[in-house]
mmCIF file of C-alpha atoms in Angstrom:
data_model
loop_
_atom_site.group_PDB
_atom_site.id
_atom_site.type_symbol
_atom_site.label_atom_id
_atom_site.label_comp_id
_atom_site.label_asym_id
_atom_site.label_seq_id
_atom_site.Cartn_x
_atom_site.Cartn_y
_atom_site.Cartn_z
ATOM 1 C CA VAL A 7 0.716 13.662 14.474
ATOM 2 C CA GLN A 8 2.909 13.912 11.519
ATOM 3 C CA LEU A 9 1.892 11.845 8.484
ATOM 4 C CA GLN A 10 4.066 10.796 5.481
ATOM 5 C CA ALA A 11 2.276 9.054 2.523
ATOM 6 C CA SER A 12 4.024 7.042 0.007
ATOM 7 C CA GLY A 13 3.449 4.390 -2.658
ATOM 8 C CA GLY A 14 1.611 6.206 -5.444
ATOM 9 C CA GLY A 15 2.557 5.685 -9.095
ATOM 10 C CA LEU A 16 1.550 5.040 -12.671
ATOM 11 C CA VAL A 17 -0.445 1.834 -13.256
ATOM 12 C CA GLN A 18 -2.753 0.313 -15.779
ATOM 13 C CA ALA A 19 -6.293 -0.439 -15.365
ATOM 14 C CA GLY A 20 -6.800 -3.635 -13.418
ATOM 15 C CA ASP A 21 -3.424 -3.297 -11.593
ATOM 16 C CA SER A 22 -2.840 -3.171 -7.977
ATOM 17 C CA LEU A 23 -1.217 -0.588 -5.813
ATOM 18 C CA ARG A 24 -0.268 -0.286 -2.052
ATOM 19 C CA LEU A 25 -0.121 3.104 -0.347
ATOM 20 C CA SER A 26 1.489 3.545 2.947
ATOM 21 C CA CYS A 27 0.967 6.388 5.547
ATOM 22 C CA ALA A 28 3.670 6.395 8.144
ATOM 23 C CA ALA A 29 2.438 8.229 11.370
ATOM 24 C CA SER A 30 4.935 9.913 13.872
ATOM 25 C CA ARG A 31 2.922 10.436 16.874
ATOM 26 C CA ARG A 32 4.499 13.185 19.091
ATOM 27 C CA SER A 33 1.488 13.169 21.732
ATOM 28 C CA SER A 34 -1.587 11.453 22.057
ATOM 29 C CA THR A 35 -2.571 8.586 19.801
ATOM 30 C CA PRO A 36 -4.880 9.341 16.952
ATOM 31 C CA SER A 37 -8.506 7.993 17.157
ATOM 32 C CA ALA A 38 -8.653 7.298 13.495
ATOM 33 C CA VAL A 39 -6.627 7.453 10.291
ATOM 34 C CA ALA A 40 -8.205 7.845 6.810
ATOM 35 C CA TRP A 41 -7.386 8.100 3.222
ATOM 36 C CA PHE A 42 -9.095 10.826 0.988
ATOM 37 C CA ARG A 43 -8.401 11.508 -2.667
ATOM 38 C CA GLN A 44 -8.714 14.570 -4.885
ATOM 39 C CA ALA A 45 -8.919 14.360 -8.638
ATOM 40 C CA PRO A 46 -8.249 17.589 -10.825
ATOM 41 C CA GLY A 47 -11.282 19.795 -10.606
ATOM 42 C CA LYS A 48 -12.942 17.677 -8.136
ATOM 43 C CA GLU A 49 -13.710 18.071 -4.237
ATOM 44 C CA ARG A 50 -11.656 15.979 -1.991
ATOM 45 C CA GLU A 51 -13.449 12.722 -1.212
ATOM 46 C CA PHE A 52 -13.382 10.038 1.429
ATOM 47 C CA VAL A 53 -11.867 6.584 0.544
ATOM 48 C CA ALA A 54 -11.385 4.599 3.707
ATOM 49 C CA ALA A 55 -10.836 5.013 7.411
ATOM 50 C CA ILE A 56 -9.793 2.826 10.282
ATOM 51 C CA ARG A 57 -10.547 3.365 13.855
ATOM 52 C CA TRP A 58 -7.778 2.993 16.435
ATOM 53 C CA ASP A 59 -9.905 1.909 19.307
ATOM 54 C CA ASN A 60 -11.902 -0.916 17.934
ATOM 55 C CA GLY A 61 -10.346 -1.623 14.517
ATOM 56 C CA ASP A 62 -13.556 -0.615 12.647
ATOM 57 C CA THR A 63 -13.163 0.192 8.989
ATOM 58 C CA TYR A 64 -15.186 2.319 6.648
ATOM 59 C CA TYR A 65 -15.036 2.498 2.854
ATOM 60 C CA ALA A 66 -16.459 4.686 0.236
ATOM 61 C CA ASP A 67 -19.045 2.730 -1.991
ATOM 62 C CA SER A 68 -16.947 3.346 -5.015
ATOM 63 C CA VAL A 69 -13.899 1.397 -3.591
ATOM 64 C CA LYS A 70 -15.730 -1.181 -1.387
ATOM 65 C CA GLY A 71 -14.596 -4.657 -2.221
ATOM 66 C CA ARG A 72 -11.608 -3.410 -4.084
ATOM 67 C CA PHE A 73 -9.693 -1.419 -1.428
ATOM 68 C CA THR A 74 -8.575 -2.560 1.926
ATOM 69 C CA ILE A 75 -7.305 -0.231 4.834
ATOM 70 C CA SER A 76 -5.225 -1.704 7.606
ATOM 71 C CA THR A 77 -2.500 -1.002 10.152
ATOM 72 C CA ASP A 78 0.444 -2.967 11.383
ATOM 73 C CA ASP A 79 0.887 -4.352 14.917
ATOM 74 C CA SER A 80 2.678 -1.077 16.005
ATOM 75 C CA LYS A 81 0.099 1.191 14.437
ATOM 76 C CA ASP A 82 2.770 3.240 13.088
ATOM 77 C CA THR A 83 1.754 2.607 9.436
ATOM 78 C CA VAL A 84 -1.583 2.508 7.761
ATOM 79 C CA SER A 85 -1.777 0.829 4.336
ATOM 80 C CA LEU A 86 -4.253 1.126 1.650
ATOM 81 C CA GLN A 87 -4.235 -1.854 -0.729
ATOM 82 C CA MET A 88 -5.898 -1.064 -3.928
ATOM 83 C CA LEU A 89 -6.874 -3.815 -6.259
ATOM 84 C CA SER A 90 -8.515 -3.762 -9.731
ATOM 85 C CA LEU A 91 -7.798 -0.089 -10.207
ATOM 86 C CA LYS A 92 -9.929 1.973 -12.561
ATOM 87 C CA ALA A 93 -9.203 5.107 -14.562
ATOM 88 C CA GLU A 94 -11.536 6.861 -12.098
ATOM 89 C CA ASP A 95 -9.380 6.053 -9.266
ATOM 90 C CA THR A 96 -6.629 8.558 -10.745
ATOM 91 C CA ALA A 97 -6.267 11.225 -7.968
ATOM 92 C CA VAL A 98 -3.853 12.509 -5.407
ATOM 93 C CA TYR A 99 -4.272 10.406 -2.259
ATOM 94 C CA TYR A 100 -3.934 11.971 1.211
ATOM 95 C CA CYS A 101 -3.815 10.284 4.684
ATOM 96 C CA ALA A 102 -5.191 12.028 7.528
ATOM 97 C CA ALA A 103 -5.455 11.554 11.404
ATOM 98 C CA SER A 104 -7.967 12.619 13.928
ATOM 99 C CA ARG A 105 -7.915 12.625 17.719
ATOM 100 C CA LEU A 106 -11.694 13.068 17.952
ATOM 101 C CA TYR A 107 -14.250 10.240 18.835
ATOM 102 C CA SER A 108 -17.869 9.357 17.787
ATOM 103 C CA SER A 109 -20.161 6.583 17.687
ATOM 104 C CA SER A 110 -21.495 7.773 14.304
ATOM 105 C CA SER A 111 -19.622 5.963 11.269
ATOM 106 C CA SER A 112 -20.283 9.004 8.978
ATOM 107 C CA PHE A 113 -18.227 11.026 11.408
ATOM 108 C CA TYR A 114 -15.102 9.210 10.117
ATOM 109 C CA THR A 115 -15.902 10.071 6.501
ATOM 110 C CA ARG A 116 -15.799 13.712 6.672
ATOM 111 C CA PRO A 117 -12.689 15.607 6.085
ATOM 112 C CA ILE A 118 -13.361 18.087 8.885
ATOM 113 C CA THR A 119 -12.883 15.247 11.329
ATOM 114 C CA TYR A 120 -9.269 15.133 10.648
ATOM 115 C CA ALA A 121 -6.825 17.783 11.876
ATOM 116 C CA PHE A 122 -3.687 16.188 10.691
ATOM 117 C CA TRP A 123 -2.905 15.788 6.893
ATOM 118 C CA GLY A 124 -0.091 14.094 5.235
ATOM 119 C CA GLN A 125 1.203 15.346 1.954
ATOM 120 C CA GLY A 126 -0.469 13.670 -1.166
ATOM 121 C CA THR A 127 0.874 10.751 -3.228
ATOM 122 C CA GLN A 128 -0.174 10.697 -6.911
ATOM 123 C CA VAL A 129 -1.959 7.599 -8.272
ATOM 124 C CA THR A 130 -2.504 7.433 -11.975
ATOM 125 C CA VAL A 131 -4.346 4.811 -13.565
ATOM 126 C CA SER A 132 -4.196 4.453 -17.441
ATOM 127 C CA SER A 133 -7.092 2.897 -19.300
#
């Protein structure tokens, strides 16, 4: 699975932004696609994930209610709609794909679950 993230930019606090992750599937379909982010000097953190098999979605508490992860009908693109952006949302955002399955929701929030990573896209929110 090859992933290409896009859509980052510089916005003001309160603005919206939509990130896209284009997935090129060379073999098996991924089990889930997620977005992570990493701010300068901080560890990479989970943002949101969507499962391919049942469409379940998972969100970090910090973005719940503001961010929405979705996929198109062909499941070739995963989007992250970000509303009411805050300065603390500033980070490099990465999309990632996994071929592993688990019944545990926390499984899909861990970076180690994802073997395939796209390049990051910078999101900067000015206050």
